Coordinates of C-alpha atoms in Angstrom, one line a residue:
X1464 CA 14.6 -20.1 4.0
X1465 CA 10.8 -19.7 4.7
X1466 CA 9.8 -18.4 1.1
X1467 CA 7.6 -21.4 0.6
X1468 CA 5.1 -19.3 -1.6
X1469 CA 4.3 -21.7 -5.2
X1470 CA 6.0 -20.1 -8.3
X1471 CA 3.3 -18.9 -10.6
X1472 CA 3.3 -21.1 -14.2
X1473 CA 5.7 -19.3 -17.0
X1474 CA 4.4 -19.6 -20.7
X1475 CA 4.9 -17.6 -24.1
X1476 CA 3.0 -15.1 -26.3
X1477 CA 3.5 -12.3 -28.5
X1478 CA 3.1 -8.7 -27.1
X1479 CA 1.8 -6.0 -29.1
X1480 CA 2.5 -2.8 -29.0
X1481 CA 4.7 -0.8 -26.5
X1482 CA 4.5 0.5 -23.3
X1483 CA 3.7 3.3 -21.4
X1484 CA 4.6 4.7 -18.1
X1485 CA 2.5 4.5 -15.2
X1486 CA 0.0 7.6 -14.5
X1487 CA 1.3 8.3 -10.8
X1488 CA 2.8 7.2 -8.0
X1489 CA 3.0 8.0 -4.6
X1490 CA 5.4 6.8 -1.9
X1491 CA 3.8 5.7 1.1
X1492 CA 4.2 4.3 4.5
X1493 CA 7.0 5.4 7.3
X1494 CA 9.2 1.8 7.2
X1495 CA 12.8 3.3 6.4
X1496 CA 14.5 1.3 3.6
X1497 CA 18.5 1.0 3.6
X1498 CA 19.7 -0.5 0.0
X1499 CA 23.5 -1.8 0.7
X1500 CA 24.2 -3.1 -3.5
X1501 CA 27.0 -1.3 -3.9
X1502 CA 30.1 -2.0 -4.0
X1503 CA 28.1 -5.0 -4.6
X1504 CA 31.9 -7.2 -5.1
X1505 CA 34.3 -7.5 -2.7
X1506 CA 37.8 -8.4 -5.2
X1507 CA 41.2 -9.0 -4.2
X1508 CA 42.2 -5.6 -3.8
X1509 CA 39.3 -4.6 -1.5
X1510 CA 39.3 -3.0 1.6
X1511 CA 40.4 -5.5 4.5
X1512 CA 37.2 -3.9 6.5
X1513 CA 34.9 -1.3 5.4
X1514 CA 31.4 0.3 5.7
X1515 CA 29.2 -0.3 3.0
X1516 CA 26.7 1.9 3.3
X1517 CA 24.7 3.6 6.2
X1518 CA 21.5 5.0 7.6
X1519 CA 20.7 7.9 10.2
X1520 CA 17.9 8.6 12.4
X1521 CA 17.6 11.9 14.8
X1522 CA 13.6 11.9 15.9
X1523 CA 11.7 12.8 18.8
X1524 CA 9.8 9.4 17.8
X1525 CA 10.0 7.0 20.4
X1526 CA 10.3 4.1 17.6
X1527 CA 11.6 4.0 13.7
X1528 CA 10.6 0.7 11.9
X1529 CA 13.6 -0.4 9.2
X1530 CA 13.6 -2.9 6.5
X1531 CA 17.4 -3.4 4.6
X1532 CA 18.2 -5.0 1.4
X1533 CA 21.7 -6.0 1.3
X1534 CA 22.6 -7.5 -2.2
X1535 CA 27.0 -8.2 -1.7
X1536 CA 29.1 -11.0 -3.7
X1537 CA 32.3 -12.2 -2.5
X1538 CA 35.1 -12.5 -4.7
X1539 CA 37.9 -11.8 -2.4
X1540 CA 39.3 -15.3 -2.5
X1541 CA 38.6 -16.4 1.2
X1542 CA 36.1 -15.6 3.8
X1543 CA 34.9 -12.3 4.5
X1544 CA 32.3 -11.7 7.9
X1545 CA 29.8 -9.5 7.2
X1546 CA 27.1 -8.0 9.2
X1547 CA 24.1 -5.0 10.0
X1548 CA 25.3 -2.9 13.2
X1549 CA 23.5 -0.4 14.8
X1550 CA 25.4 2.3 16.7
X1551 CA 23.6 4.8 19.5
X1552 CA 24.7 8.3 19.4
X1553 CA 23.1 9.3 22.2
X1554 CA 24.4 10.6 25.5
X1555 CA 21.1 10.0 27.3
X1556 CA 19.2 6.6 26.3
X1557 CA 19.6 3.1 25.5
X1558 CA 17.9 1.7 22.6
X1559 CA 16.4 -1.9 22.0
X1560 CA 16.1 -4.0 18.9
X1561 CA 12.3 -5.7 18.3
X1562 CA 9.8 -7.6 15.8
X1563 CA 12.9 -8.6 13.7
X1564 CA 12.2 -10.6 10.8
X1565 CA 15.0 -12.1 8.2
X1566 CA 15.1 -13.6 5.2
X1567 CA 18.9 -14.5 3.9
X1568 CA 20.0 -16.9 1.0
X1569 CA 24.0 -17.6 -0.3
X1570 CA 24.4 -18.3 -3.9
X1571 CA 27.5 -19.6 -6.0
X1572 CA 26.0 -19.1 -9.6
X1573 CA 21.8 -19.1 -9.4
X1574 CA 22.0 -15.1 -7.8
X1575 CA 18.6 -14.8 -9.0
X1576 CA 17.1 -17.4 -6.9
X1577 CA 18.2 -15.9 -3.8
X1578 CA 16.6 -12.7 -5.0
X1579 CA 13.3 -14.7 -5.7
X1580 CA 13.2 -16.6 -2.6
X1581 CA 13.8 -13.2 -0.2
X1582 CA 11.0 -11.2 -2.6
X1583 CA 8.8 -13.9 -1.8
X1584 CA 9.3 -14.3 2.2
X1585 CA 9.4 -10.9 2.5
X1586 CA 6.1 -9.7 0.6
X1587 CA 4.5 -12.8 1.7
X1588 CA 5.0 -12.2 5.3
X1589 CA 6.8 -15.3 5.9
X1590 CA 10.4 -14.0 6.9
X1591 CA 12.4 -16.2 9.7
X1592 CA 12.5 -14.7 13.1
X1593 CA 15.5 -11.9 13.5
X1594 CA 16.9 -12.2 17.2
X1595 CA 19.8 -9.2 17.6
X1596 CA 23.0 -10.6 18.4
X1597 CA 22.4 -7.4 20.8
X1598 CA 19.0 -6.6 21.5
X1599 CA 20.3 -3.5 23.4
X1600 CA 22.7 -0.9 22.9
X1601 CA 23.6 1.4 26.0
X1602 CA 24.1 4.9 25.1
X1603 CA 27.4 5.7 23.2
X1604 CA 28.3 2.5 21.7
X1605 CA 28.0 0.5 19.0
X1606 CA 25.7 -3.3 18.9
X1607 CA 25.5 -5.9 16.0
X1608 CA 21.8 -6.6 14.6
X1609 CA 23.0 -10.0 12.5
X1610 CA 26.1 -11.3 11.4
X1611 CA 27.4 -13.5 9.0
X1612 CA 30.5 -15.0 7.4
X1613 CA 30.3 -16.3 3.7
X1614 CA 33.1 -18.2 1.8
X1615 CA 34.5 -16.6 -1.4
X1616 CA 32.7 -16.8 -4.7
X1617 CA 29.3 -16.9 -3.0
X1618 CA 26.5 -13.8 -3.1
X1619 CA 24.7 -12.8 0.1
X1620 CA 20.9 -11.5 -0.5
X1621 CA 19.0 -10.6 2.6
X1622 CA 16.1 -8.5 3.8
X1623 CA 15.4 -7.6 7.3
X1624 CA 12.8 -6.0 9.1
X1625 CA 12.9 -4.3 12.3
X1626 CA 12.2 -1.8 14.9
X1627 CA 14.3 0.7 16.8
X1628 CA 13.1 2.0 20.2
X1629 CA 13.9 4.1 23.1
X1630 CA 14.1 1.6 26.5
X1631 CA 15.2 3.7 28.5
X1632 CA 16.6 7.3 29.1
X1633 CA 15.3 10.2 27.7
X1634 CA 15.5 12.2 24.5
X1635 CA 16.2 12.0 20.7
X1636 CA 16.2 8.0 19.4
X1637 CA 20.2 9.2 18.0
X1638 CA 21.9 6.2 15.7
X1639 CA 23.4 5.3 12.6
X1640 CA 23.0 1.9 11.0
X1641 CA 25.5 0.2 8.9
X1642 CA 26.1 -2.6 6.7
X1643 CA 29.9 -3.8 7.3
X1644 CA 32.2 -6.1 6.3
X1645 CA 35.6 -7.0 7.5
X1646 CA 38.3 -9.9 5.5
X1647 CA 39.5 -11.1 9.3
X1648 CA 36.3 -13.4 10.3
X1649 CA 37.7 -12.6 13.6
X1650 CA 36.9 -8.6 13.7
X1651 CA 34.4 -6.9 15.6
X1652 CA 32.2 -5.8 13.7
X1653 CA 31.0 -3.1 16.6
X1654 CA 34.7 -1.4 15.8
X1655 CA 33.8 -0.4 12.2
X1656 CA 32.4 3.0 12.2
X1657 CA 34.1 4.6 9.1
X1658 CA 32.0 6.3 6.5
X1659 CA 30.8 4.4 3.3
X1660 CA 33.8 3.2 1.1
X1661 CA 33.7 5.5 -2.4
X1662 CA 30.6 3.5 -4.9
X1663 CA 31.3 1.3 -7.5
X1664 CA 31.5 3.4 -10.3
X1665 CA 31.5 0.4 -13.1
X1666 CA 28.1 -0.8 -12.0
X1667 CA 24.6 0.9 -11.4
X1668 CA 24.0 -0.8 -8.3
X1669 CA 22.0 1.3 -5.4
X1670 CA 22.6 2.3 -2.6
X1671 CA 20.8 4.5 -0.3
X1672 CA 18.5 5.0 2.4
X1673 CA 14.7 6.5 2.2
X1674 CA 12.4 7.6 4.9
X1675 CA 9.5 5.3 3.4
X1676 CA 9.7 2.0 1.4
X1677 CA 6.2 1.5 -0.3
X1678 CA 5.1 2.9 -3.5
X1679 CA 1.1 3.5 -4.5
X1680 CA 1.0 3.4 -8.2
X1681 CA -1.7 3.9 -10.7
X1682 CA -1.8 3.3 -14.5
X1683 CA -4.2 4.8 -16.8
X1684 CA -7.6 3.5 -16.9
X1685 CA -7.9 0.3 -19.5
X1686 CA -11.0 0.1 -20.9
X1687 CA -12.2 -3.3 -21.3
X1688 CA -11.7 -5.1 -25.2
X1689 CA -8.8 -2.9 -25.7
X1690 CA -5.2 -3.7 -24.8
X1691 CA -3.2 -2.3 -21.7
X1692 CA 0.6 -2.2 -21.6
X1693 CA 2.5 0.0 -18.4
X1694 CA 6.3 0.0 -17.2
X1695 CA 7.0 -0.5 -13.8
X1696 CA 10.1 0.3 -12.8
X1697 CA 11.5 2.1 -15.6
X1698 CA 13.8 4.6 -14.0
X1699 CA 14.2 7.9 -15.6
X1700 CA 11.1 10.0 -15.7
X1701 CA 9.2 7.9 -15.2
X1702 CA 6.2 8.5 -11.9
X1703 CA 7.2 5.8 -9.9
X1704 CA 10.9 7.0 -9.8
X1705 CA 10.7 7.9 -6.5
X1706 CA 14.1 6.8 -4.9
X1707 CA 16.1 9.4 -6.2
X1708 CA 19.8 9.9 -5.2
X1709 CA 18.6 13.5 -4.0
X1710 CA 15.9 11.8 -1.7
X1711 CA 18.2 9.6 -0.1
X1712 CA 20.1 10.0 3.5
X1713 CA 24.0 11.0 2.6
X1714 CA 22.7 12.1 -0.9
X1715 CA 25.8 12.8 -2.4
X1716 CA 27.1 9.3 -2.1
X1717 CA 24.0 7.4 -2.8
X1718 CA 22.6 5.9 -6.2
X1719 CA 19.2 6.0 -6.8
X1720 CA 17.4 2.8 -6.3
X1721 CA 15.0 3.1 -10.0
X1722 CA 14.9 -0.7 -9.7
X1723 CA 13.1 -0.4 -6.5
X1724 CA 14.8 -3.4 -4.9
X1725 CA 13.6 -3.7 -1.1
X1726 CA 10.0 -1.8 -2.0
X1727 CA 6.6 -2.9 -1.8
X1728 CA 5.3 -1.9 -5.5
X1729 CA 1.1 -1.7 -5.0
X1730 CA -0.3 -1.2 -8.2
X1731 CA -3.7 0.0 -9.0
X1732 CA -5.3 -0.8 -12.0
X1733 CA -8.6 1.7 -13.0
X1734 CA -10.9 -0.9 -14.9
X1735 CA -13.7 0.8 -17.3
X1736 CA -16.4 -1.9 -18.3
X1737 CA -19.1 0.5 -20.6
X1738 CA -20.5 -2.5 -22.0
X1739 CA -24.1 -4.2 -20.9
X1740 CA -22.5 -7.6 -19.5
X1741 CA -19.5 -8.5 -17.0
X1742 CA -16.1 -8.7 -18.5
X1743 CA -13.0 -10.7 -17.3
X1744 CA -9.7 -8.9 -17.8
X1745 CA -6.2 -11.0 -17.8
X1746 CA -3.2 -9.4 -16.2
X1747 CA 0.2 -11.2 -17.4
X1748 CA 3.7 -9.5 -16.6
X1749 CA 6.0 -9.2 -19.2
X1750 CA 10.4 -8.5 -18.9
X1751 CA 11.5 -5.7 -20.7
X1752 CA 15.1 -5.0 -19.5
X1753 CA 16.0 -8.7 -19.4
X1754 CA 15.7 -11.7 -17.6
X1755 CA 13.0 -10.9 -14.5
X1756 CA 11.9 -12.5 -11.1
X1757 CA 10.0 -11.3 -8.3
X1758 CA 7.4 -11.6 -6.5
X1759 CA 3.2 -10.3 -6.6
X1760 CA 0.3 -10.3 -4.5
X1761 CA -2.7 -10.6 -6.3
X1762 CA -6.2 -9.2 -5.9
X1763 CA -7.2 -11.7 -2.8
X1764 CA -4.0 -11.2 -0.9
X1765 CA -2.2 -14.3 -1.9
X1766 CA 1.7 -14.0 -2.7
X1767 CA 3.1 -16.3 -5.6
X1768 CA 6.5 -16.1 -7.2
X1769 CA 7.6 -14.8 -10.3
X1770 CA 10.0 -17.5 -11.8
X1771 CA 13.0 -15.9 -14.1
X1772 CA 11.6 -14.8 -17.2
X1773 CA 13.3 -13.9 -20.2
X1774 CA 13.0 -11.7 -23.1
X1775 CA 12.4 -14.5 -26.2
X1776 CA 10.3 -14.6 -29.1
X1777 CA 7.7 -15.3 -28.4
X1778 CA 8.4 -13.8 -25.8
X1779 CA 8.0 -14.9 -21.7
X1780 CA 4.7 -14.4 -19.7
X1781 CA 3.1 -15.1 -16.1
X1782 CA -0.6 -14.6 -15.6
X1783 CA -1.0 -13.6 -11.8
X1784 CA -4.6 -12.7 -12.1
X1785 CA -8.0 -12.7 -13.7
X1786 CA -10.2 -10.1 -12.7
X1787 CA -13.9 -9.7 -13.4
X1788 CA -16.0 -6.7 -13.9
X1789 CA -19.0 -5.7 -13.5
X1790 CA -21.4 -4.8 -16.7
X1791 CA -21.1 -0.8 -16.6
X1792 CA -18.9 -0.1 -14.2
X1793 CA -15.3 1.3 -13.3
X1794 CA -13.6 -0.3 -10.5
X1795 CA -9.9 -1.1 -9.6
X1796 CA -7.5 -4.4 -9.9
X1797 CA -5.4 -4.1 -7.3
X1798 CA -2.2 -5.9 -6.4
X1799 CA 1.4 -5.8 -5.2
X1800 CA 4.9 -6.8 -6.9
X1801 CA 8.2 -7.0 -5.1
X1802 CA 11.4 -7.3 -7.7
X1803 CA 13.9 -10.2 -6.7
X1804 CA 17.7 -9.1 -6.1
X1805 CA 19.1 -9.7 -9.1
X1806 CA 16.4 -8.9 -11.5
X1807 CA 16.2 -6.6 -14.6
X1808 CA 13.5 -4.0 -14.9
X1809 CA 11.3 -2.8 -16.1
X1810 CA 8.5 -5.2 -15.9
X1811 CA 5.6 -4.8 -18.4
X1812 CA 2.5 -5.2 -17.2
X1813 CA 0.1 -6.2 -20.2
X1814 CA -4.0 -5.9 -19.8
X1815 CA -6.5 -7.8 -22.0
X1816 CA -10.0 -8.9 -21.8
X1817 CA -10.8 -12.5 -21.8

């Protein structure tokens, strides 16, 4: 594990007031996200193999970047292998696996420290190295991209990043990606290529895959000596619920992902100081769904973690960032969040002047 970013330091207050949604948000960038968290358990009576869930790509583009959460606990009561393959549909080309980056952790109990750890590599830029089990697949077949096997009673968190390209042939970059597992360790995996098992229907885990994977946000401007309070995350209506089940790839099996587990969450914070002499604002985070971890980038590019924080009285607080402005002047606090596996949301961001 290479998330060796320092945790910020956890304290308590009491919040005031309640809060509000952010103004507007945007998704942004061309990185594909796949979300494989459901079924996120693997029982007894589960499948003895099975896709999990799946991604598609027809372009003319000569390259597709990827990054893929996969969030799966195993409960079957022995080993189960499970991996990321990458099959090529086309008749014409071969296609080659590059810049791979991985970050993967195994849990028995602690799931939300995996979830912390991967937030924190990933957002950081500190992710292992990702070599393909096959850095090439030849037209009309089917490679592995990593594999695994995990004992029973254990989680698996990961996040990897990638590129697809065209290396040789001609025409469409044609594949599917799949997460798939298989209860004989022995199985290859290349042979699974069966649709998506039927979602959990118990649990409001995601699963889906999206054409982008950032998300620009903005919250209304906070005007210095007052108090700011925004929800990130919060599902519903809310702006930044932007990975819809109706946005996804295979729409009518996906869940949205309204946690927005595997996205980078940049959040822009419109700062009006109307008073004669510079002001300094605090920025703490705040859980409001239940206990909360993740990871945030603050205004000079450094990445810290977000321990688990819970909902108390008084209640649970990190302060990521201080932020100074100018006497009369509006300007923008800018950072990015990334939500562990295993997190609740939404996070409150809460605004004062110091």
């Amino acid at each position: 594990m290479t998330c060796t970013q320092t945790n910020l330091t956890k304290g308590t207050m009491t919040i005031t007031g309640t809060p509000v949604n952010v103004a507007s948000a945007n998704q942004t960038g061309t990185r594909r996200l796949m979300i494989s968290d459901n079924p996120e358990r693997f029982d007894l009576g589960f499948y003895n193999s099975a896709t999990l869930w799946h991604d598609q790509v027809n372009t003319s583009s000569t390259s597709i970047t990827h990054r893929v959460f996969l969030w799966h606990l195993n409960e079957t009561g022995a080993s189960v292998k499970l991996g990321l393959t990458l099959q090529n549909l086309s008749t014409s080309n071969s296609i080659q696996v590059s810049n791979g980056k991985k970050e993967i952790g195994y849990a028995a109990s602690d799931y939300l420290s995996v979830g912390l750890c991967t937030s924190k590599a990933c957002l950081g830029g500190t992710m292992d190295t990702l070599t393909p089990v096959d850095a090439t697949v030849v037209a009309n077949s089917a490679g592995v991209i990593s594999e695994a096997t995990y004992q029973t009673n254990r989680l698996m968190g990961a996040i990897f990043e990638f590129t697809v390209s065209r290396s040789s042939g001609s025409g469409n970059l044609y594949y599917k990606l799949r997460t798939v597992m298989s209860r004989n360790t022995g199985t290859n995996l290349r042979t699974i290529t069966s649709d998506p098992v039927e979602p959990d229907s118990e649990a409001n885990h995601p699963r889906g895959s999206w054409s982008f994977s950032e998300l620009d946000a903005l919250t209304p401007t906070y005007t210095v000596g007052n108090i700011g309070f925004y929800n990130v995350s919060a599902g519903g209506s809310s702006p930044d619920n932007k990975f819809t089940t109706s946005a996804s790839y295979n729409s009518g099996d996906a869940i949205e992902n309204k946690g927005h587990f595997g996205v980078k969450y940049n959040l822009t914070i419109p700062v009006n100081n109307n008073t004669s002499s510079s002001k300094t604002i605090r920025v703490r985070l705040n859980p409001r769904g239940g206990t909360y971890a993740g990871a945030f980038r603050n205004t000079s590019g450094t990445t810290r973690g977000i321990p688990a924080l819970a909902i108390k009285s008084p209640q649970e607080v990190v302060n990521p960032v201080d932020f100074t402005v100018p006497a009369n002047t509006t300007t923008n606090c800018q950072c990015s969040l990334m939500h562990a596996g295993g997190a609740a949301m939404p996070i409150g961001v809460y605004v004062t002047t110091i």
